[in-house]
mmCIF file of C-alpha atoms in Angstrom:
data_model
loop_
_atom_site.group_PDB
_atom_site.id
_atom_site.type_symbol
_atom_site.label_atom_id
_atom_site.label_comp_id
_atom_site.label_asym_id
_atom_site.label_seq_id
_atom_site.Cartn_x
_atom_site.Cartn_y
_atom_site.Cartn_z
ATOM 1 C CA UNK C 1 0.000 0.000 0.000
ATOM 2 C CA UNK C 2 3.198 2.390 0.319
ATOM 3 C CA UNK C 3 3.236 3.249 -3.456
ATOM 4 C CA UNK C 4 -0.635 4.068 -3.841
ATOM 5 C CA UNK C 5 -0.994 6.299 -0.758
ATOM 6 C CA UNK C 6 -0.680 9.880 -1.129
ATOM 7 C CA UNK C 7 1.858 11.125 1.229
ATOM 8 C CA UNK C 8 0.871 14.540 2.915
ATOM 9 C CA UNK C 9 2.332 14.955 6.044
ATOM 10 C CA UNK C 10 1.761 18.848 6.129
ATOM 11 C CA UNK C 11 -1.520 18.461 6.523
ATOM 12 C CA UNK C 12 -2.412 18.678 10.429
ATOM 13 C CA UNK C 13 -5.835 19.346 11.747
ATOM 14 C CA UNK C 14 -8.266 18.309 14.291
ATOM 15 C CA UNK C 15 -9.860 14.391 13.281
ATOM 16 C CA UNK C 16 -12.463 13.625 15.874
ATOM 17 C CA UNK C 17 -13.689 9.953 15.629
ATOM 18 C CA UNK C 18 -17.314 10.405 17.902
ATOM 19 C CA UNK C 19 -27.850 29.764 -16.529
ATOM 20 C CA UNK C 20 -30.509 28.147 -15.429
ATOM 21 C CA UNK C 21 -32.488 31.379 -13.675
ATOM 22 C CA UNK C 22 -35.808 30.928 -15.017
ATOM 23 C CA UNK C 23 -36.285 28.345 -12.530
ATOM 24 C CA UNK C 24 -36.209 30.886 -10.048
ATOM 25 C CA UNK C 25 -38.467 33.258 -11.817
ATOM 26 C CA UNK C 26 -41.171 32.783 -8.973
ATOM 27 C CA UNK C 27 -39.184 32.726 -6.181
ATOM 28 C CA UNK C 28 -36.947 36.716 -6.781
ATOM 29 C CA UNK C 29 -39.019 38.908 -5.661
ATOM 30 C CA UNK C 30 -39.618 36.906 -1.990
ATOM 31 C CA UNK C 31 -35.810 36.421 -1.855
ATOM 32 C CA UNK C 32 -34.888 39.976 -2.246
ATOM 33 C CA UNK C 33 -37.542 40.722 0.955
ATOM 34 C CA UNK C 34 -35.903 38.293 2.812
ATOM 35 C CA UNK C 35 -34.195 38.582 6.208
ATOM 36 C CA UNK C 36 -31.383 36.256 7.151
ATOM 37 C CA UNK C 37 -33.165 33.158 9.174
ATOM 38 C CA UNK C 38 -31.721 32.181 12.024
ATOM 39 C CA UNK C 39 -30.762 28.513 11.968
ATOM 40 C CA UNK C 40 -29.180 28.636 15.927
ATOM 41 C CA UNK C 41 -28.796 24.865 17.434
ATOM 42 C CA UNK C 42 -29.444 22.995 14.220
ATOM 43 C CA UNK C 43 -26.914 21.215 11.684
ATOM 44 C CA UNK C 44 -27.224 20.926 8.361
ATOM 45 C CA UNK C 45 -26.091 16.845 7.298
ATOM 46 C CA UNK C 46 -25.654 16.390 3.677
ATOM 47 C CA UNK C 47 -25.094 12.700 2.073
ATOM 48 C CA UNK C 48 -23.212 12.103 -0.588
ATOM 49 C CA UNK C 49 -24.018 9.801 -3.425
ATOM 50 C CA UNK C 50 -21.679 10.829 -6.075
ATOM 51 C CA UNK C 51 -23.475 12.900 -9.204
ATOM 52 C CA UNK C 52 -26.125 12.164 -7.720
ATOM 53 C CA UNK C 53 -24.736 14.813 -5.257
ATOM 54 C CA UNK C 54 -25.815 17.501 -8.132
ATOM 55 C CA UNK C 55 -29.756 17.176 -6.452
ATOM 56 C CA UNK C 56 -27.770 18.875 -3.187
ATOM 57 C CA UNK C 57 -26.577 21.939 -5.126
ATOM 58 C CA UNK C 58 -29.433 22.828 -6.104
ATOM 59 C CA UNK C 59 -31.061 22.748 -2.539
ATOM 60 C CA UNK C 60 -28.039 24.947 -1.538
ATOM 61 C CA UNK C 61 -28.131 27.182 -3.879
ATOM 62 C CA UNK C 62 -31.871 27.734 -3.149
ATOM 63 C CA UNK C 63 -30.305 28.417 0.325
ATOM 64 C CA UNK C 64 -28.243 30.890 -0.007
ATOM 65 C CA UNK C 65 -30.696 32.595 -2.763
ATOM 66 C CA UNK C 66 -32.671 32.732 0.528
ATOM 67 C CA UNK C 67 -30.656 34.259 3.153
ATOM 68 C CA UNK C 68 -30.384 30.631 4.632
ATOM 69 C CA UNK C 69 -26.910 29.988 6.480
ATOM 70 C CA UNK C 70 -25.976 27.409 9.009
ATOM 71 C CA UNK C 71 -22.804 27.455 11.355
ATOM 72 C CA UNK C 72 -22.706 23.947 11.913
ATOM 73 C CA UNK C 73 -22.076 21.872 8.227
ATOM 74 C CA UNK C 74 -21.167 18.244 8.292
ATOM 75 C CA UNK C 75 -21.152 16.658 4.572
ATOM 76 C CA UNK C 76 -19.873 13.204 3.746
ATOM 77 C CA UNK C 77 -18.398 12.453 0.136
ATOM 78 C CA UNK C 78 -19.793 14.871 -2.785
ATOM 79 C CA UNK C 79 -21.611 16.366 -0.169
ATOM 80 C CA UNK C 80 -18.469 17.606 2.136
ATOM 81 C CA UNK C 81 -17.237 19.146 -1.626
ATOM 82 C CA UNK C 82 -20.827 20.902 -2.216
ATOM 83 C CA UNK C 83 -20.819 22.196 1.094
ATOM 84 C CA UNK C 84 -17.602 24.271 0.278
ATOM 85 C CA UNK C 85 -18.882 26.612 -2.132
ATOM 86 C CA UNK C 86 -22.416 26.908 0.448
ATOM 87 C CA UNK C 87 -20.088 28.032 3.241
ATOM 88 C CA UNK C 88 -18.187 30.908 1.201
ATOM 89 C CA UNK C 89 -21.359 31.608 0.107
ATOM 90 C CA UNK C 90 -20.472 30.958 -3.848
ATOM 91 C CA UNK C 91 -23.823 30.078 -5.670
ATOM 92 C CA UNK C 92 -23.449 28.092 -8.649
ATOM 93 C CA UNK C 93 -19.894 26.905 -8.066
ATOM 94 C CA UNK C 94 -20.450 23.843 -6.977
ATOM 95 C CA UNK C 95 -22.882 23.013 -10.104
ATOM 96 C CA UNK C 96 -20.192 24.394 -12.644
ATOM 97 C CA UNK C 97 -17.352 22.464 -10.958
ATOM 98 C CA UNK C 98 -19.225 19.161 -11.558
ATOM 99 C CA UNK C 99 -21.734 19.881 -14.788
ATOM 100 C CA UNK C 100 -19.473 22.063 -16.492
ATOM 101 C CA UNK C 101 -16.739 19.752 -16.339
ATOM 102 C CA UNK C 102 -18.267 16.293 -16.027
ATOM 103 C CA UNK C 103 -17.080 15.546 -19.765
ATOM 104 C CA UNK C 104 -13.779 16.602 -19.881
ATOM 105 C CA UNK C 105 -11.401 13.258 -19.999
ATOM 106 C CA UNK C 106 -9.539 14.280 -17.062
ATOM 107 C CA UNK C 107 -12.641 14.727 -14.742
ATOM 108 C CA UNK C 108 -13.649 10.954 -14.672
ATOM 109 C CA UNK C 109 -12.532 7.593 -16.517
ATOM 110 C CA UNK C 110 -10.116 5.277 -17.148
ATOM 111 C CA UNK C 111 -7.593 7.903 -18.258
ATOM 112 C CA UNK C 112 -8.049 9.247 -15.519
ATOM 113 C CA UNK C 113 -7.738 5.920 -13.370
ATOM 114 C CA UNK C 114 -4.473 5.086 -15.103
ATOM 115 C CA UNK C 115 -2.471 8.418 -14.624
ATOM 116 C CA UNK C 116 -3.756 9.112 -11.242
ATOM 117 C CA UNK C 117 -4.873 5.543 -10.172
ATOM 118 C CA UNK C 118 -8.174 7.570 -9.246
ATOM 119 C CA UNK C 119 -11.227 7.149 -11.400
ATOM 120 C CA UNK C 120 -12.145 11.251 -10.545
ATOM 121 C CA UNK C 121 -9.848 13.201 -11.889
ATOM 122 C CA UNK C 122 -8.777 14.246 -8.287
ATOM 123 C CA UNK C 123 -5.904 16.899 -9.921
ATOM 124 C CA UNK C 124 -8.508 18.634 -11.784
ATOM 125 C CA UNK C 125 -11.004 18.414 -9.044
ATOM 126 C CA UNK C 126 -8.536 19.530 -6.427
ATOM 127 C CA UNK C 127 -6.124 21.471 -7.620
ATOM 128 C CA UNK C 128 -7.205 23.114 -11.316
ATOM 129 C CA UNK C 129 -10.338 23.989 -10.708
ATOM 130 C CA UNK C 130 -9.966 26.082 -7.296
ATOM 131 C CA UNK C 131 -6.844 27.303 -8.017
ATOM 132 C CA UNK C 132 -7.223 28.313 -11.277
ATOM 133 C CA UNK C 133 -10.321 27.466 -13.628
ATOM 134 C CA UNK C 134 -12.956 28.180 -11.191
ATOM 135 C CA UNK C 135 -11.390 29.540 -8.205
ATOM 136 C CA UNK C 136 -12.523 28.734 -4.106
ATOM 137 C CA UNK C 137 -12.843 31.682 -2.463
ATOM 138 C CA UNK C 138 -10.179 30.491 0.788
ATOM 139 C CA UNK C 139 -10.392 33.469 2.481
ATOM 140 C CA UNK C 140 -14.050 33.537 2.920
ATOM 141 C CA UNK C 141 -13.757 29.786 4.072
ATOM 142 C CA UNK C 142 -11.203 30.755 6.822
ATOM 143 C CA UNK C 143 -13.459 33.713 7.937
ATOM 144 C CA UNK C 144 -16.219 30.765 8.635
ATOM 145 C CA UNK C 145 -17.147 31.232 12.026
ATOM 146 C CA UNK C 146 -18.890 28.487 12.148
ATOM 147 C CA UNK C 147 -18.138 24.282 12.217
ATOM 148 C CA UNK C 148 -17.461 22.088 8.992
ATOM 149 C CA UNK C 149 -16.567 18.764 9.373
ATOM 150 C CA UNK C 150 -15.841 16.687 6.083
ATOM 151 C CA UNK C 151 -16.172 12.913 7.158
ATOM 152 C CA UNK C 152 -13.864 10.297 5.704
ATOM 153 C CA UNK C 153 -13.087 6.720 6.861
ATOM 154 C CA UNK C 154 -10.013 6.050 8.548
ATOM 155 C CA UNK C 155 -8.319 2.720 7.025
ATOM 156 C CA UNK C 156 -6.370 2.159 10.323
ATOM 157 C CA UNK C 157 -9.519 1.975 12.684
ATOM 158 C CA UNK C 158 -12.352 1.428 10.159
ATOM 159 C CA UNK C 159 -13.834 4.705 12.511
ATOM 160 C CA UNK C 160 -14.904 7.539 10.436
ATOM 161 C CA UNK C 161 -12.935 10.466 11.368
ATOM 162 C CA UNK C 162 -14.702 13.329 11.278
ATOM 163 C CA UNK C 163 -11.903 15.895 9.918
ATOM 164 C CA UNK C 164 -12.252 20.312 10.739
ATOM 165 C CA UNK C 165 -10.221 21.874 8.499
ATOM 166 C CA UNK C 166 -9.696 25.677 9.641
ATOM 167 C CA UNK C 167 -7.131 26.655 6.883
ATOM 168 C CA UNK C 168 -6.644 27.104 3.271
ATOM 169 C CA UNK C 169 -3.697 24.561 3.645
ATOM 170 C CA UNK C 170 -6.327 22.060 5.030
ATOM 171 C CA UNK C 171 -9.732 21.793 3.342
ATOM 172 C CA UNK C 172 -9.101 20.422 -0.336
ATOM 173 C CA UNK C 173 -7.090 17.406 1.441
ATOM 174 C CA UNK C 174 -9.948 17.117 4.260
ATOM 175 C CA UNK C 175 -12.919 17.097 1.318
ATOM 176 C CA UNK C 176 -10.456 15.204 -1.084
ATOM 177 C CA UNK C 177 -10.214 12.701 1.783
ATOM 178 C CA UNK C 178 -13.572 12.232 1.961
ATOM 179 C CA UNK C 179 -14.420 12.428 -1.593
ATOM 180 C CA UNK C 180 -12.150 9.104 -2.185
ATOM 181 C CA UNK C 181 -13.801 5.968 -3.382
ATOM 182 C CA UNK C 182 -12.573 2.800 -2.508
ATOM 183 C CA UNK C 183 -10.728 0.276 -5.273
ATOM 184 C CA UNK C 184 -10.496 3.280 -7.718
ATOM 185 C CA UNK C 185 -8.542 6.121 -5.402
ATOM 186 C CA UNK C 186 -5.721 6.660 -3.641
ATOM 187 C CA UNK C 187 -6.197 7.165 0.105
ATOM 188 C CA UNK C 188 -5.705 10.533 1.470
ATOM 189 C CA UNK C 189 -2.753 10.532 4.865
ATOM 190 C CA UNK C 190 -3.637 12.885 7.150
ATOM 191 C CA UNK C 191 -1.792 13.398 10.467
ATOM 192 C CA UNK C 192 -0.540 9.671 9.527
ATOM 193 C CA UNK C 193 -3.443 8.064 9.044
ATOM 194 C CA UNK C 194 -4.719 6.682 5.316
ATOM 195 C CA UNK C 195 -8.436 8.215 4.363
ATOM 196 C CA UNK C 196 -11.427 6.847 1.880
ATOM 197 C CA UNK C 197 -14.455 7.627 1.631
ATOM 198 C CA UNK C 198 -17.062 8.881 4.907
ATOM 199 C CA UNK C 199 -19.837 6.738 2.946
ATOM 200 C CA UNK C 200 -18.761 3.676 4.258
ATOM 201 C CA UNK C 201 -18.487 4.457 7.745
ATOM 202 C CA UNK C 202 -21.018 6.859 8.122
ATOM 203 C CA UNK C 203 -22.855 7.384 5.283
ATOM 204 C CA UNK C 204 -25.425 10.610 6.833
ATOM 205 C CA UNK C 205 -24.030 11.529 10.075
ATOM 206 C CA UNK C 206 -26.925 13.136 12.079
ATOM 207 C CA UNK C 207 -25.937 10.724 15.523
ATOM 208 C CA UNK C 208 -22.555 12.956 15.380
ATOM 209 C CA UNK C 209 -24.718 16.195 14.394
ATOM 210 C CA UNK C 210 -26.562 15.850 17.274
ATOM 211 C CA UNK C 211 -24.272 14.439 19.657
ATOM 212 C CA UNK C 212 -22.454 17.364 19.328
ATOM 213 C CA UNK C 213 -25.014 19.655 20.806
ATOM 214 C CA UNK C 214 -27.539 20.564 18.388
ATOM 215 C CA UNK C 215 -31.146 20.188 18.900
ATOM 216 C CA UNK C 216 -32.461 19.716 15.450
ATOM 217 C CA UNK C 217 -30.772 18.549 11.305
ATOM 218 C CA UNK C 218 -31.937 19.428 8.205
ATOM 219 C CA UNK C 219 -30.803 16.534 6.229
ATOM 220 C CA UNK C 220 -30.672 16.991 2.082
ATOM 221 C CA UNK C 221 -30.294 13.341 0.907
ATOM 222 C CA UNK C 222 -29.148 12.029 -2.267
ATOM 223 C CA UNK C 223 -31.724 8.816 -3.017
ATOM 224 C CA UNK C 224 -35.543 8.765 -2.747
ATOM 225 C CA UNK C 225 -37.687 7.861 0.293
ATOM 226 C CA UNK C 226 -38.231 4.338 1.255
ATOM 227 C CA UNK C 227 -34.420 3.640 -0.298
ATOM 228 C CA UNK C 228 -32.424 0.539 1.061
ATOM 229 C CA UNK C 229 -29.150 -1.108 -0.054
ATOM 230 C CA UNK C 230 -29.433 -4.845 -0.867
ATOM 231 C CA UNK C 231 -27.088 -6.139 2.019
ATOM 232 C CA UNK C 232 -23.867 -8.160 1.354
ATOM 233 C CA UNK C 233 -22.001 -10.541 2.982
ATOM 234 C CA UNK C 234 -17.728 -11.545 3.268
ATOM 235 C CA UNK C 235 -16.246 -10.038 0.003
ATOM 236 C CA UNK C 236 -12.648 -11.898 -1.378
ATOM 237 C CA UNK C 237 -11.974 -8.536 -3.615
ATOM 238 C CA UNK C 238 -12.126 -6.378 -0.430
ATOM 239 C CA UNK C 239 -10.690 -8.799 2.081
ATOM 240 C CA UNK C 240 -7.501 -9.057 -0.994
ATOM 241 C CA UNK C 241 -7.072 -5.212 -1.563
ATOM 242 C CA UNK C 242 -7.323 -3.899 2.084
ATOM 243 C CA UNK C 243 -5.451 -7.041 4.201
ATOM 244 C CA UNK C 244 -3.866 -5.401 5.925
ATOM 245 C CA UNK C 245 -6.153 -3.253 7.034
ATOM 246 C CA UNK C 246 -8.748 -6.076 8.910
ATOM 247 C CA UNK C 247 -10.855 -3.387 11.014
ATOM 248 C CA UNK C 248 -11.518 -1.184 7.361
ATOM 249 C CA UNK C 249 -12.710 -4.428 5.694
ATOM 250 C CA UNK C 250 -15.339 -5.120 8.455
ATOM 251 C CA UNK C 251 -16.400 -1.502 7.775
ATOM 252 C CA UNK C 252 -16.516 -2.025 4.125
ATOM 253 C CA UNK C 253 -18.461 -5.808 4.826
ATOM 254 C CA UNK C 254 -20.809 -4.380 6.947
ATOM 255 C CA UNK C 255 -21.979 -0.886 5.142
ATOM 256 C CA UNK C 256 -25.202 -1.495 3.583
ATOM 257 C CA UNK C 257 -26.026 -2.464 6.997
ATOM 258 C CA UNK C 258 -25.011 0.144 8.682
ATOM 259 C CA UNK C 259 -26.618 2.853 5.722
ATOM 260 C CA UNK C 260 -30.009 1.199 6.196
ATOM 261 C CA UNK C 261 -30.194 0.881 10.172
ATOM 262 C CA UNK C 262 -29.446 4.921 9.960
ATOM 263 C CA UNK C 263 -32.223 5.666 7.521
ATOM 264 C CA UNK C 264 -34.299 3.642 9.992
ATOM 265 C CA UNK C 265 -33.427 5.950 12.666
ATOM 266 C CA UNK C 266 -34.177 9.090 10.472
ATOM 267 C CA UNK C 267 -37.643 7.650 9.764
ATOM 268 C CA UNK C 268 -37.723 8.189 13.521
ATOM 269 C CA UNK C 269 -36.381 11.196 14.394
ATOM 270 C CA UNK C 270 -38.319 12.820 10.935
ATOM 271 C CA UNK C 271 -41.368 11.045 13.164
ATOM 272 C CA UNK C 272 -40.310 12.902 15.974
ATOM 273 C CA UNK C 273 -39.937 16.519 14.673
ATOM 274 C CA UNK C 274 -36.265 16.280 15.314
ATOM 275 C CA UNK C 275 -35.060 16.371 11.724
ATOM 276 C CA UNK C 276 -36.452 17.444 8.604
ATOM 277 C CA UNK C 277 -35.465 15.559 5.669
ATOM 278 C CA UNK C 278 -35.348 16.771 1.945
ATOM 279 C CA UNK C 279 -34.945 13.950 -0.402
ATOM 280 C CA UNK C 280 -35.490 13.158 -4.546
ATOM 281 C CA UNK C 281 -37.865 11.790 -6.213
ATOM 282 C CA UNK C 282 -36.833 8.570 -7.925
ATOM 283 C CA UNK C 283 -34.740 9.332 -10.952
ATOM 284 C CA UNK C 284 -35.308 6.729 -13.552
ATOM 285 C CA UNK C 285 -32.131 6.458 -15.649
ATOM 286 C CA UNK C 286 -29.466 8.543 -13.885
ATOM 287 C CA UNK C 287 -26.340 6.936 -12.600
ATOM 288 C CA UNK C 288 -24.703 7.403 -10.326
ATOM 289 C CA UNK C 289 -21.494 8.304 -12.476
ATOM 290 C CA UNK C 290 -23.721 10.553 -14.887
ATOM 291 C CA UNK C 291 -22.177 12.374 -17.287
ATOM 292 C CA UNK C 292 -24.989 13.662 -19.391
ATOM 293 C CA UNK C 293 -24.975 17.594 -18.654
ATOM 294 C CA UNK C 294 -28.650 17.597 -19.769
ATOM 295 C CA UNK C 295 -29.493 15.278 -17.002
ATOM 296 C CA UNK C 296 -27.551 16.400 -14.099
ATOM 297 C CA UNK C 297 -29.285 19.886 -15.367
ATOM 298 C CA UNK C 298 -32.400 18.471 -14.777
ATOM 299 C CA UNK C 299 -31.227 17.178 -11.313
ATOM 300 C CA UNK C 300 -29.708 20.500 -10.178
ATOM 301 C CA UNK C 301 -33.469 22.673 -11.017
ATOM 302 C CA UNK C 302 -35.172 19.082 -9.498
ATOM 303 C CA UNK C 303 -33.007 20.345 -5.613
ATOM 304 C CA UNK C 304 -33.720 23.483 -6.434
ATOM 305 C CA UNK C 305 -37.768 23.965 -6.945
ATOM 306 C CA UNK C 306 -38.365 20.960 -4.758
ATOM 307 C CA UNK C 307 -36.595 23.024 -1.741
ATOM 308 C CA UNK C 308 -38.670 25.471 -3.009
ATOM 309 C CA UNK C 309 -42.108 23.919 -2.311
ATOM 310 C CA UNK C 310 -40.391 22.641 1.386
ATOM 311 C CA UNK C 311 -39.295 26.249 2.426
ATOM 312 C CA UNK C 312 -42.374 26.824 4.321
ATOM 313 C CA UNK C 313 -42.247 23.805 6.431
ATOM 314 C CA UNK C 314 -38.714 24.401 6.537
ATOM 315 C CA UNK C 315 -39.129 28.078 8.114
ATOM 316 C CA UNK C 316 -41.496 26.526 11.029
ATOM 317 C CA UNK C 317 -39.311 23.447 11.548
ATOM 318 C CA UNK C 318 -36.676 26.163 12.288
ATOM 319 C CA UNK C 319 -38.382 28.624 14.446
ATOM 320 C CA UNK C 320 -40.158 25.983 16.951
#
């Protein structure tokens, strides 16, 4: 595993293991009026689900069109690299950096899995495109008062770690961490440690949201309601890739489990009044590595308008 880990031993942070505006046509002259809500005491947990991530931009986009910011932003996967551009407050940037791109060769592919043993393009997602083609605003993300935690899974522990980057120097490596599918990336060392991807130890992370004080979630999800994973049993490919990491590979065994006991739980705490939950409708046809701009269009206005229709409910749900 020495030659396929990326080495950064820089990177030191805190790891705690607990244009399409005629959509909006109806909605401009409200958000102009509007007031910046207050969102004190409740997270904001978004899942990833890779393009399928593209739903969640369009939900945050609708929140910042709205005045709508929360100081405590936990996002596994594509949805810890959404939640970047929501934080400094950059509408549209995380749609571009995905649609915009999605069919160059070095975003996604086998060309891309040979030069960089990653199937994303991780040097155009992580380096070219915030440094130069679309640039991330870093200064705004180190004025964030408030808490961002990108999950990933450690490969040591199996744990997820649940990684607060505070500094320019730290975030791309934290979301990259997190970002990193297993059998087609390269983990991510942090602080010593290799990284994949937060799905498969903690695929939505509202136990840790609340856990760490807040009363309430809004959850944006990335697959429709009543969704479960088939569940799988002992697997030779992952128990011969990852031997030698034993506690990672029960992780990895044990995942669909573990993704459709927490859904369970939301179904209770949405029961309960404790979260509110905005989810898809099914999406015949996409995949989950979509490429067709038209489509992930189509998913982006789908976040957008059906936050839309929620934002009343959402408003109460935040003010009781």
């Amino acid at each position: 595993m020495e030659g396929n880990i990326i080495r950064c031993p820089e990177f030191s942070f805190p790891v705690f293991s607990p244009d399409l505006h005629s959509v909006y046509t109806d909605c401009q002259a409200d958000i102009m009026q509007n007031e910046e809500i207050k969102t004190d005491g409740t997270a904001l947990v978004l899942e990833g689900g890779g393009m399928r991530g593209i739903y969640t931009t369009g939900v945050l986009d609708f929140f910042l069109d709205n005045n709508l910011y929360f100081d405590y932003v936990i996002g596994v996967s594509a949805g810890a690299s959404h939640a970047l551009s929501y934080i400094t407050r950059q509408k549209g940037r995380a749609k571009r950096v995905n649609v915009d791109y999605c069919r160059r060769p070095d975003y996604l592919g086998l060309g891309c899995l040979r030069r960089e043993k990653s199937l994303f393009g991780m040097d155009l997602l992580f380096r070219k495109i915030p440094y130069e083609l679309d640039p991330y605003d870093f200064e705004a993300f180190e004025k964030f008062a408030g808490i961002y935690y990108a999950v990933a899974t450690n490969m040591k522990t199996g744990q997820p770690g649940y990684l607060t980057p505070r500094t320019a120097q730290d975030v791309l490596p934290a979301a990259q961490a997190s970002c990193s599918l297993p059998f087609v990336s390269v983990p991510v060392v942090i602080d010593g440690d290799p990284y994949l991807d937060g799905g498969i130890s903690d695929s939505i992370p509202v136990r840790h949201a609340l856990a760490d004080g807040n009363r309430k979630a809004v959850l944006v999800l990335t697959q429709p309601a009543g969704y479960r994973k088939k569940e799988k049993g002992k697997s030779l490919i992952v128990r011969k890739m990852y031997r030698e990491y034993p506690e990672f590979i029960h992780t990895m065994e044990n995942r669909n489990r573990a993704y459709n006991e927490v859904l369970d739980h939301i179904d209770r705490l949405e029961a309960e009044g404790t979260v509110f939950v905005v989810r898809p409708k099914p999406q015949p046809g996409l995949k989950r590595l979509e490429r067709d701009p038209e489509k992930l269009n189509g998913l982006y206005r789908s976040g957008y308008e059906d936050m839309a229709a929620l934002f009343p409910a959402l408003k109460e749900f935040l003010e009781k």
